[in-house]
Amino acid sequence: PVRDRVGVGPRADVRMLEALLETYEPICLALVDYEKARLFLSQLGRVEEVRDLADEVPGRHDQGGWSQMRMQRHVDDHRTQHLKHVADALFALWRDRGFAHLVLAGPGEAHRELEGLLHEYLRQRVRAHLSLPMTASLEEIRTRALEIEEGLEREQEAQVVGHLEEAIASGRGVAGLEETLGALSEGRVGTLVVGLDLAQPGGVCDGCGRLGVKASACPTCGGPMREVPDVVEVAVAAAYERGCEVETVTADERLERLGGIGALLRF
Ligand SMILES: [Zn+2]
Protein backbone atom coordinates (compact mmCIF):
# COMPACT_ATOMS: atom_id res chain seq x y z
CA PRO A 1 0.00 0.00 0.00
CA VAL A 2 2.94 2.34 0.61
CA ARG A 3 3.95 2.39 -3.03
CA ASP A 4 0.55 3.72 -4.12
CA ARG A 5 1.46 7.04 -2.56
CA VAL A 6 4.77 7.45 -4.30
CA GLY A 7 4.73 10.27 -6.80
CA VAL A 8 1.15 11.24 -6.00
CA GLY A 9 0.61 14.91 -5.26
CA PRO A 10 3.20 17.55 -4.49
CA ARG A 11 6.26 16.51 -2.53
CA ALA A 12 6.12 16.63 1.25
CA ASP A 13 2.39 17.32 1.36
CA VAL A 14 1.81 14.80 4.15
CA ARG A 15 4.49 16.47 6.22
CA MET A 16 3.22 19.96 5.39
CA LEU A 17 -0.26 19.03 6.55
CA GLU A 18 1.07 17.41 9.66
CA ALA A 19 3.22 20.45 10.45
CA LEU A 20 0.21 22.72 9.96
CA LEU A 21 -1.97 20.71 12.30
CA GLU A 22 0.82 20.63 14.87
CA THR A 23 1.43 24.34 14.65
CA TYR A 24 -2.17 25.40 14.68
CA GLU A 25 -3.58 23.63 17.69
CA PRO A 26 -6.67 25.59 18.68
CA ILE A 27 -5.89 28.57 20.82
CA CYS A 28 -8.36 30.70 22.74
CA LEU A 29 -7.72 34.35 23.33
CA ALA A 30 -9.79 36.17 25.95
CA LEU A 31 -9.73 39.94 25.75
CA VAL A 32 -11.10 41.32 29.01
CA ASP A 33 -11.48 44.46 31.02
CA TYR A 34 -13.68 44.94 34.10
CA GLU A 35 -16.93 45.29 32.18
CA LYS A 36 -16.53 43.52 28.87
CA ALA A 37 -15.01 40.45 27.31
CA ARG A 38 -14.41 39.24 23.77
CA LEU A 39 -13.54 35.58 23.27
CA PHE A 40 -11.69 34.42 20.17
CA LEU A 41 -10.77 31.02 18.81
CA SER A 42 -7.81 30.75 16.48
CA GLN A 43 -7.04 27.67 14.41
CA LEU A 44 -5.28 27.02 11.13
CA GLY A 45 -4.51 30.73 10.92
CA ARG A 46 -8.20 31.67 11.10
CA VAL A 47 -9.58 33.73 13.94
CA GLU A 48 -13.21 33.76 14.93
CA GLU A 49 -14.81 36.00 17.54
CA VAL A 50 -17.04 33.48 19.27
CA ARG A 51 -18.52 35.46 22.15
CA ASP A 52 -18.98 38.96 23.46
CA LEU A 53 -19.93 39.64 27.06
CA ALA A 54 -20.83 42.83 28.83
CA ASP A 55 -21.54 43.27 32.54
CA GLU A 56 -21.73 46.99 32.93
CA VAL A 57 -21.64 48.27 36.48
CA PRO A 58 -25.17 49.58 37.04
CA GLY A 59 -25.90 52.73 38.92
CA ARG A 60 -22.52 54.27 38.45
CA HIS A 61 -24.10 57.55 37.41
CA ASP A 62 -27.31 57.67 39.43
CA GLN A 63 -26.05 56.71 42.89
CA GLY A 64 -24.85 60.19 43.74
CA GLY A 65 -25.87 59.81 47.37
CA TRP A 66 -23.62 56.80 48.00
CA SER A 67 -20.50 57.17 50.04
CA GLN A 68 -17.24 56.80 48.16
CA MET A 69 -16.46 53.59 50.04
CA ARG A 70 -19.85 52.04 49.38
CA MET A 71 -19.61 52.97 45.71
CA GLN A 72 -16.16 51.39 45.46
CA ARG A 73 -17.36 48.14 47.06
CA HIS A 74 -20.30 48.11 44.66
CA VAL A 75 -17.92 48.49 41.71
CA ASP A 76 -15.50 45.85 43.04
CA ASP A 77 -18.34 43.32 43.50
CA HIS A 78 -19.45 43.89 39.95
CA ARG A 79 -15.94 43.54 38.60
CA THR A 80 -15.47 40.21 40.37
CA GLN A 81 -18.89 39.02 39.22
CA HIS A 82 -18.03 40.00 35.67
CA LEU A 83 -14.70 38.13 35.76
CA LYS A 84 -16.44 35.05 37.20
CA HIS A 85 -18.97 35.33 34.40
CA VAL A 86 -16.07 35.41 31.89
CA ALA A 87 -14.43 32.42 33.60
CA ASP A 88 -17.71 30.46 33.26
CA ALA A 89 -18.05 31.44 29.60
CA LEU A 90 -14.48 30.27 28.96
CA PHE A 91 -15.14 26.95 30.65
CA ALA A 92 -18.29 26.44 28.56
CA LEU A 93 -16.36 27.31 25.40
CA TRP A 94 -13.57 24.88 26.29
CA ARG A 95 -16.16 22.13 26.89
CA ASP A 96 -18.01 22.84 23.62
CA ARG A 97 -15.17 23.55 21.25
CA GLY A 98 -11.99 22.47 23.01
CA PHE A 99 -8.75 24.41 22.87
CA ALA A 100 -5.22 23.50 23.82
CA HIS A 101 -3.96 26.91 24.82
CA LEU A 102 -5.39 29.98 26.45
CA VAL A 103 -4.09 33.53 26.13
CA LEU A 104 -5.40 36.21 28.47
CA ALA A 105 -5.28 39.76 27.22
CA GLY A 106 -6.61 43.21 27.92
CA PRO A 107 -5.79 46.83 28.56
CA GLY A 108 -5.35 46.69 32.35
CA GLU A 109 -5.06 44.13 35.14
CA ALA A 110 -8.43 42.40 34.65
CA HIS A 111 -6.88 39.58 32.61
CA ARG A 112 -4.43 38.85 35.45
CA GLU A 113 -7.25 38.74 38.01
CA LEU A 114 -9.23 36.50 35.67
CA GLU A 115 -6.50 33.85 35.78
CA GLY A 116 -7.09 33.32 39.51
CA LEU A 117 -10.82 32.75 38.91
CA LEU A 118 -10.41 30.17 36.14
CA HIS A 119 -11.27 26.52 36.46
CA GLU A 120 -8.13 24.52 37.18
CA TYR A 121 -8.27 22.83 33.74
CA LEU A 122 -8.15 26.22 32.11
CA ARG A 123 -5.49 27.67 34.39
CA GLN A 124 -3.18 24.87 33.21
CA ARG A 125 -3.72 26.05 29.64
CA VAL A 126 -2.78 29.69 30.18
CA ARG A 127 0.29 30.31 28.00
CA ALA A 128 0.62 34.06 27.95
CA HIS A 129 -0.70 37.44 29.05
CA LEU A 130 -0.87 40.22 26.49
CA SER A 131 -1.49 43.92 26.70
CA LEU A 132 -4.16 44.70 24.09
CA PRO A 133 -6.92 47.30 23.77
CA MET A 134 -10.54 46.08 23.96
CA THR A 135 -11.04 47.42 20.44
CA ALA A 136 -8.27 45.25 18.93
CA SER A 137 -9.09 44.22 15.36
CA LEU A 138 -9.40 40.60 14.25
CA GLU A 139 -6.18 41.11 12.29
CA GLU A 140 -4.30 42.23 15.43
CA ILE A 141 -5.67 39.26 17.36
CA ARG A 142 -4.67 36.94 14.53
CA THR A 143 -1.10 38.27 14.42
CA ARG A 144 -0.59 37.98 18.17
CA ALA A 145 -2.16 34.51 18.30
CA LEU A 146 0.13 33.35 15.48
CA GLU A 147 3.24 34.62 17.29
CA ILE A 148 2.23 32.69 20.38
CA GLU A 149 1.36 29.54 18.44
CA GLU A 150 4.71 29.59 16.65
CA GLY A 151 6.56 30.09 19.92
CA LEU A 152 4.71 27.13 21.45
CA GLU A 153 5.46 24.99 18.43
CA ARG A 154 9.21 25.80 18.56
CA GLU A 155 9.19 24.84 22.26
CA GLN A 156 7.44 21.57 21.52
CA GLU A 157 9.84 20.77 18.68
CA ALA A 158 12.85 21.45 20.90
CA GLN A 159 11.34 19.03 23.44
CA VAL A 160 10.85 16.33 20.81
CA VAL A 161 14.45 16.64 19.61
CA GLY A 162 15.58 16.54 23.25
CA HIS A 163 13.68 13.26 23.75
CA LEU A 164 15.28 11.89 20.58
CA GLU A 165 18.78 12.78 21.83
CA GLU A 166 18.08 11.09 25.17
CA ALA A 167 16.70 8.01 23.42
CA ILE A 168 19.78 7.75 21.20
CA ALA A 169 22.09 8.13 24.22
CA SER A 170 20.31 5.28 26.01
CA GLY A 171 20.09 2.98 22.98
CA ARG A 172 16.35 3.46 22.45
CA GLY A 173 16.70 5.72 19.47
CA VAL A 174 18.31 5.95 16.05
CA ALA A 175 19.55 8.89 13.99
CA GLY A 176 20.21 9.42 10.31
CA LEU A 177 18.25 8.32 7.26
CA GLU A 178 19.76 4.86 6.74
CA GLU A 179 19.38 3.76 10.38
CA THR A 180 15.89 5.22 10.59
CA LEU A 181 14.70 3.51 7.39
CA GLY A 182 16.10 0.23 8.73
CA ALA A 183 14.27 0.60 12.05
CA LEU A 184 11.06 1.58 10.27
CA SER A 185 11.22 -1.46 7.98
CA GLU A 186 11.71 -3.69 11.03
CA GLY A 187 8.63 -2.20 12.72
CA ARG A 188 10.67 -0.86 15.63
CA VAL A 189 9.76 2.83 15.28
CA GLY A 190 7.48 4.34 17.92
CA THR A 191 7.92 7.99 16.98
CA LEU A 192 9.46 9.24 13.76
CA VAL A 193 11.11 12.65 14.08
CA VAL A 194 11.67 14.30 10.73
CA GLY A 195 12.78 17.68 9.43
CA LEU A 196 10.16 19.39 7.28
CA ASP A 197 12.58 20.08 4.43
CA LEU A 198 14.47 16.79 4.38
CA ALA A 199 14.24 15.04 1.01
CA GLN A 200 16.49 12.38 -0.47
CA PRO A 201 16.18 9.83 -3.27
CA GLY A 202 16.21 6.19 -2.25
CA GLY A 203 14.71 2.80 -2.89
CA VAL A 204 11.59 0.81 -2.05
CA CYS A 205 11.34 -2.97 -2.18
CA ASP A 206 7.99 -3.87 -3.71
CA GLY A 207 8.40 -7.40 -2.37
CA CYS A 208 8.63 -6.71 1.36
CA GLY A 209 8.22 -2.95 1.72
CA ARG A 210 11.81 -2.33 2.86
CA LEU A 211 12.98 1.25 2.41
CA GLY A 212 16.59 2.17 1.78
CA VAL A 213 18.87 5.05 0.85
CA LYS A 214 19.87 3.24 -2.35
CA ALA A 215 17.84 1.24 -4.86
CA SER A 216 20.18 -1.76 -4.69
CA ALA A 217 19.31 -5.34 -3.73
CA CYS A 218 16.86 -5.39 -0.80
CA PRO A 219 18.80 -6.01 2.43
CA THR A 220 15.80 -7.87 3.87
CA CYS A 221 14.57 -10.18 1.09
CA GLY A 222 17.24 -9.81 -1.60
CA GLY A 223 14.70 -8.68 -4.21
CA PRO A 224 15.16 -5.67 -6.48
CA MET A 225 14.42 -2.19 -5.12
CA ARG A 226 12.65 0.48 -7.09
CA GLU A 227 14.11 3.97 -7.15
CA VAL A 228 11.97 6.75 -5.64
CA PRO A 229 12.66 10.50 -5.87
CA ASP A 230 12.08 11.09 -2.14
CA VAL A 231 12.34 8.15 0.22
CA VAL A 232 11.73 10.45 3.22
CA GLU A 233 8.21 11.11 2.03
CA VAL A 234 7.65 7.38 1.54
CA ALA A 235 8.97 6.79 5.05
CA VAL A 236 6.57 9.35 6.55
CA ALA A 237 3.61 7.73 4.77
CA ALA A 238 4.79 4.28 5.90
CA ALA A 239 5.13 5.49 9.49
CA TYR A 240 1.53 6.74 9.46
CA GLU A 241 0.30 3.47 8.02
CA ARG A 242 2.07 1.53 10.74
CA GLY A 243 0.49 3.67 13.43
CA CYS A 244 3.73 5.40 14.44
CA GLU A 245 3.66 8.91 15.77
CA VAL A 246 5.23 11.41 13.41
CA GLU A 247 6.76 14.63 14.72
CA THR A 248 7.65 17.19 12.08
CA VAL A 249 10.35 19.65 13.06
CA THR A 250 10.56 22.91 11.13
CA ALA A 251 14.13 24.00 11.79
CA ASP A 252 16.35 22.59 14.49
CA GLU A 253 20.16 22.57 14.43
CA ARG A 254 20.34 19.62 16.79
CA LEU A 255 18.15 17.52 14.48
CA GLU A 256 20.28 18.58 11.51
CA ARG A 257 23.38 17.33 13.33
CA LEU A 258 21.60 13.98 13.73
CA GLY A 259 21.07 13.81 9.96
CA GLY A 260 17.69 15.54 9.82
CA ILE A 261 15.74 12.42 10.80
CA GLY A 262 15.61 9.93 13.64
CA ALA A 263 13.28 7.73 15.60
CA LEU A 264 12.37 6.75 19.12
CA LEU A 265 12.20 2.97 19.13
CA ARG A 266 9.52 0.73 20.59
CA PHE A 267 12.09 -2.04 21.15
ZN1 LIG B 1 12.57 -6.74 0.22
Coordinates of C-alpha atoms and ligand atoms in Angstrom, one line a residue:
P1 CA 0.0 0.0 0.0
V2 CA 2.9 2.3 0.6
R3 CA 3.9 2.4 -3.0
D4 CA 0.6 3.7 -4.1
R5 CA 1.5 7.0 -2.6
V6 CA 4.8 7.4 -4.3
G7 CA 4.7 10.3 -6.8
V8 CA 1.2 11.2 -6.0
G9 CA 0.6 14.9 -5.3
P10 CA 3.2 17.5 -4.5
R11 CA 6.3 16.5 -2.5
A12 CA 6.1 16.6 1.2
D13 CA 2.4 17.3 1.4
V14 CA 1.8 14.8 4.1
R15 CA 4.5 16.5 6.2
M16 CA 3.2 20.0 5.4
L17 CA -0.3 19.0 6.5
E18 CA 1.1 17.4 9.7
A19 CA 3.2 20.5 10.4
L20 CA 0.2 22.7 10.0
L21 CA -2.0 20.7 12.3
E22 CA 0.8 20.6 14.9
T23 CA 1.4 24.3 14.7
Y24 CA -2.2 25.4 14.7
E25 CA -3.6 23.6 17.7
P26 CA -6.7 25.6 18.7
I27 CA -5.9 28.6 20.8
C28 CA -8.4 30.7 22.7
L29 CA -7.7 34.4 23.3
A30 CA -9.8 36.2 26.0
L31 CA -9.7 39.9 25.7
V32 CA -11.1 41.3 29.0
D33 CA -11.5 44.5 31.0
Y34 CA -13.7 44.9 34.1
E35 CA -16.9 45.3 32.2
K36 CA -16.5 43.5 28.9
A37 CA -15.0 40.4 27.3
R38 CA -14.4 39.2 23.8
L39 CA -13.5 35.6 23.3
F40 CA -11.7 34.4 20.2
L41 CA -10.8 31.0 18.8
S42 CA -7.8 30.7 16.5
Q43 CA -7.0 27.7 14.4
L44 CA -5.3 27.0 11.1
G45 CA -4.5 30.7 10.9
R46 CA -8.2 31.7 11.1
V47 CA -9.6 33.7 13.9
E48 CA -13.2 33.8 14.9
E49 CA -14.8 36.0 17.5
V50 CA -17.0 33.5 19.3
R51 CA -18.5 35.5 22.2
D52 CA -19.0 39.0 23.5
L53 CA -19.9 39.6 27.1
A54 CA -20.8 42.8 28.8
D55 CA -21.5 43.3 32.5
E56 CA -21.7 47.0 32.9
V57 CA -21.6 48.3 36.5
P58 CA -25.2 49.6 37.0
G59 CA -25.9 52.7 38.9
R60 CA -22.5 54.3 38.4
H61 CA -24.1 57.6 37.4
D62 CA -27.3 57.7 39.4
Q63 CA -26.1 56.7 42.9
G64 CA -24.8 60.2 43.7
G65 CA -25.9 59.8 47.4
W66 CA -23.6 56.8 48.0
S67 CA -20.5 57.2 50.0
Q68 CA -17.2 56.8 48.2
M69 CA -16.5 53.6 50.0
R70 CA -19.9 52.0 49.4
M71 CA -19.6 53.0 45.7
Q72 CA -16.2 51.4 45.5
R73 CA -17.4 48.1 47.1
H74 CA -20.3 48.1 44.7
V75 CA -17.9 48.5 41.7
D76 CA -15.5 45.8 43.0
D77 CA -18.3 43.3 43.5
H78 CA -19.5 43.9 40.0
R79 CA -15.9 43.5 38.6
T80 CA -15.5 40.2 40.4
Q81 CA -18.9 39.0 39.2
H82 CA -18.0 40.0 35.7
L83 CA -14.7 38.1 35.8
K84 CA -16.4 35.0 37.2
H85 CA -19.0 35.3 34.4
V86 CA -16.1 35.4 31.9
A87 CA -14.4 32.4 33.6
D88 CA -17.7 30.5 33.3
A89 CA -18.1 31.4 29.6
L90 CA -14.5 30.3 29.0
F91 CA -15.1 27.0 30.6
A92 CA -18.3 26.4 28.6
L93 CA -16.4 27.3 25.4
W94 CA -13.6 24.9 26.3
R95 CA -16.2 22.1 26.9
D96 CA -18.0 22.8 23.6
R97 CA -15.2 23.5 21.2
G98 CA -12.0 22.5 23.0
F99 CA -8.8 24.4 22.9
A100 CA -5.2 23.5 23.8
H101 CA -4.0 26.9 24.8
L102 CA -5.4 30.0 26.4
V103 CA -4.1 33.5 26.1
L104 CA -5.4 36.2 28.5
A105 CA -5.3 39.8 27.2
G106 CA -6.6 43.2 27.9
P107 CA -5.8 46.8 28.6
G108 CA -5.4 46.7 32.4
E109 CA -5.1 44.1 35.1
A110 CA -8.4 42.4 34.7
H111 CA -6.9 39.6 32.6
R112 CA -4.4 38.9 35.4
E113 CA -7.3 38.7 38.0
L114 CA -9.2 36.5 35.7
E115 CA -6.5 33.9 35.8
G116 CA -7.1 33.3 39.5
L117 CA -10.8 32.7 38.9
L118 CA -10.4 30.2 36.1
H119 CA -11.3 26.5 36.5
E120 CA -8.1 24.5 37.2
Y121 CA -8.3 22.8 33.7
L122 CA -8.2 26.2 32.1
R123 CA -5.5 27.7 34.4
Q124 CA -3.2 24.9 33.2
R125 CA -3.7 26.0 29.6
V126 CA -2.8 29.7 30.2
R127 CA 0.3 30.3 28.0
A128 CA 0.6 34.1 28.0
H129 CA -0.7 37.4 29.0
L130 CA -0.9 40.2 26.5
S131 CA -1.5 43.9 26.7
L132 CA -4.2 44.7 24.1
P133 CA -6.9 47.3 23.8
M134 CA -10.5 46.1 24.0
T135 CA -11.0 47.4 20.4
A136 CA -8.3 45.2 18.9
S137 CA -9.1 44.2 15.4
L138 CA -9.4 40.6 14.2
E139 CA -6.2 41.1 12.3
E140 CA -4.3 42.2 15.4
I141 CA -5.7 39.3 17.4
R142 CA -4.7 36.9 14.5
T143 CA -1.1 38.3 14.4
R144 CA -0.6 38.0 18.2
A145 CA -2.2 34.5 18.3
L146 CA 0.1 33.3 15.5
E147 CA 3.2 34.6 17.3
I148 CA 2.2 32.7 20.4
E149 CA 1.4 29.5 18.4
E150 CA 4.7 29.6 16.7
G151 CA 6.6 30.1 19.9
L152 CA 4.7 27.1 21.5
E153 CA 5.5 25.0 18.4
R154 CA 9.2 25.8 18.6
E155 CA 9.2 24.8 22.3
Q156 CA 7.4 21.6 21.5
E157 CA 9.8 20.8 18.7
A158 CA 12.8 21.4 20.9
Q159 CA 11.3 19.0 23.4
V160 CA 10.8 16.3 20.8
V161 CA 14.5 16.6 19.6
G162 CA 15.6 16.5 23.3
H163 CA 13.7 13.3 23.7
L164 CA 15.3 11.9 20.6
E165 CA 18.8 12.8 21.8
E166 CA 18.1 11.1 25.2
A167 CA 16.7 8.0 23.4
I168 CA 19.8 7.7 21.2
A169 CA 22.1 8.1 24.2
S170 CA 20.3 5.3 26.0
G171 CA 20.1 3.0 23.0
R172 CA 16.3 3.5 22.5
G173 CA 16.7 5.7 19.5
V174 CA 18.3 5.9 16.0
A175 CA 19.5 8.9 14.0
G176 CA 20.2 9.4 10.3
L177 CA 18.3 8.3 7.3
E178 CA 19.8 4.9 6.7
E179 CA 19.4 3.8 10.4
T180 CA 15.9 5.2 10.6
L181 CA 14.7 3.5 7.4
G182 CA 16.1 0.2 8.7
A183 CA 14.3 0.6 12.1
L184 CA 11.1 1.6 10.3
S185 CA 11.2 -1.5 8.0
E186 CA 11.7 -3.7 11.0
G187 CA 8.6 -2.2 12.7
R188 CA 10.7 -0.9 15.6
V189 CA 9.8 2.8 15.3
G190 CA 7.5 4.3 17.9
T191 CA 7.9 8.0 17.0
L192 CA 9.5 9.2 13.8
V193 CA 11.1 12.7 14.1
V194 CA 11.7 14.3 10.7
G195 CA 12.8 17.7 9.4
L196 CA 10.2 19.4 7.3
D197 CA 12.6 20.1 4.4
L198 CA 14.5 16.8 4.4
A199 CA 14.2 15.0 1.0
Q200 CA 16.5 12.4 -0.5
P201 CA 16.2 9.8 -3.3
G202 CA 16.2 6.2 -2.2
G203 CA 14.7 2.8 -2.9
V204 CA 11.6 0.8 -2.1
C205 CA 11.3 -3.0 -2.2
D206 CA 8.0 -3.9 -3.7
G207 CA 8.4 -7.4 -2.4
C208 CA 8.6 -6.7 1.4
G209 CA 8.2 -2.9 1.7
R210 CA 11.8 -2.3 2.9
L211 CA 13.0 1.3 2.4
G212 CA 16.6 2.2 1.8
V213 CA 18.9 5.1 0.8
K214 CA 19.9 3.2 -2.4
A215 CA 17.8 1.2 -4.9
S216 CA 20.2 -1.8 -4.7
A217 CA 19.3 -5.3 -3.7
C218 CA 16.9 -5.4 -0.8
P219 CA 18.8 -6.0 2.4
T220 CA 15.8 -7.9 3.9
C221 CA 14.6 -10.2 1.1
G222 CA 17.2 -9.8 -1.6
G223 CA 14.7 -8.7 -4.2
P224 CA 15.2 -5.7 -6.5
M225 CA 14.4 -2.2 -5.1
R226 CA 12.7 0.5 -7.1
E227 CA 14.1 4.0 -7.2
V228 CA 12.0 6.7 -5.6
P229 CA 12.7 10.5 -5.9
D230 CA 12.1 11.1 -2.1
V231 CA 12.3 8.2 0.2
V232 CA 11.7 10.4 3.2
E233 CA 8.2 11.1 2.0
V234 CA 7.6 7.4 1.5
A235 CA 9.0 6.8 5.1
V236 CA 6.6 9.3 6.6
A237 CA 3.6 7.7 4.8
A238 CA 4.8 4.3 5.9
A239 CA 5.1 5.5 9.5
Y240 CA 1.5 6.7 9.5
E241 CA 0.3 3.5 8.0
R242 CA 2.1 1.5 10.7
G243 CA 0.5 3.7 13.4
C244 CA 3.7 5.4 14.4
E245 CA 3.7 8.9 15.8
V246 CA 5.2 11.4 13.4
E247 CA 6.8 14.6 14.7
T248 CA 7.6 17.2 12.1
V249 CA 10.4 19.6 13.1
T250 CA 10.6 22.9 11.1
A251 CA 14.1 24.0 11.8
D252 CA 16.4 22.6 14.5
E253 CA 20.2 22.6 14.4
R254 CA 20.3 19.6 16.8
L255 CA 18.2 17.5 14.5
E256 CA 20.3 18.6 11.5
R257 CA 23.4 17.3 13.3
L258 CA 21.6 14.0 13.7
G259 CA 21.1 13.8 10.0
G260 CA 17.7 15.5 9.8
I261 CA 15.7 12.4 10.8
G262 CA 15.6 9.9 13.6
A263 CA 13.3 7.7 15.6
L264 CA 12.4 6.8 19.1
L265 CA 12.2 3.0 19.1
R266 CA 9.5 0.7 20.6
F267 CA 12.1 -2.0 21.1
Ligands
ZN1 ZN 12.6 -6.7 0.2

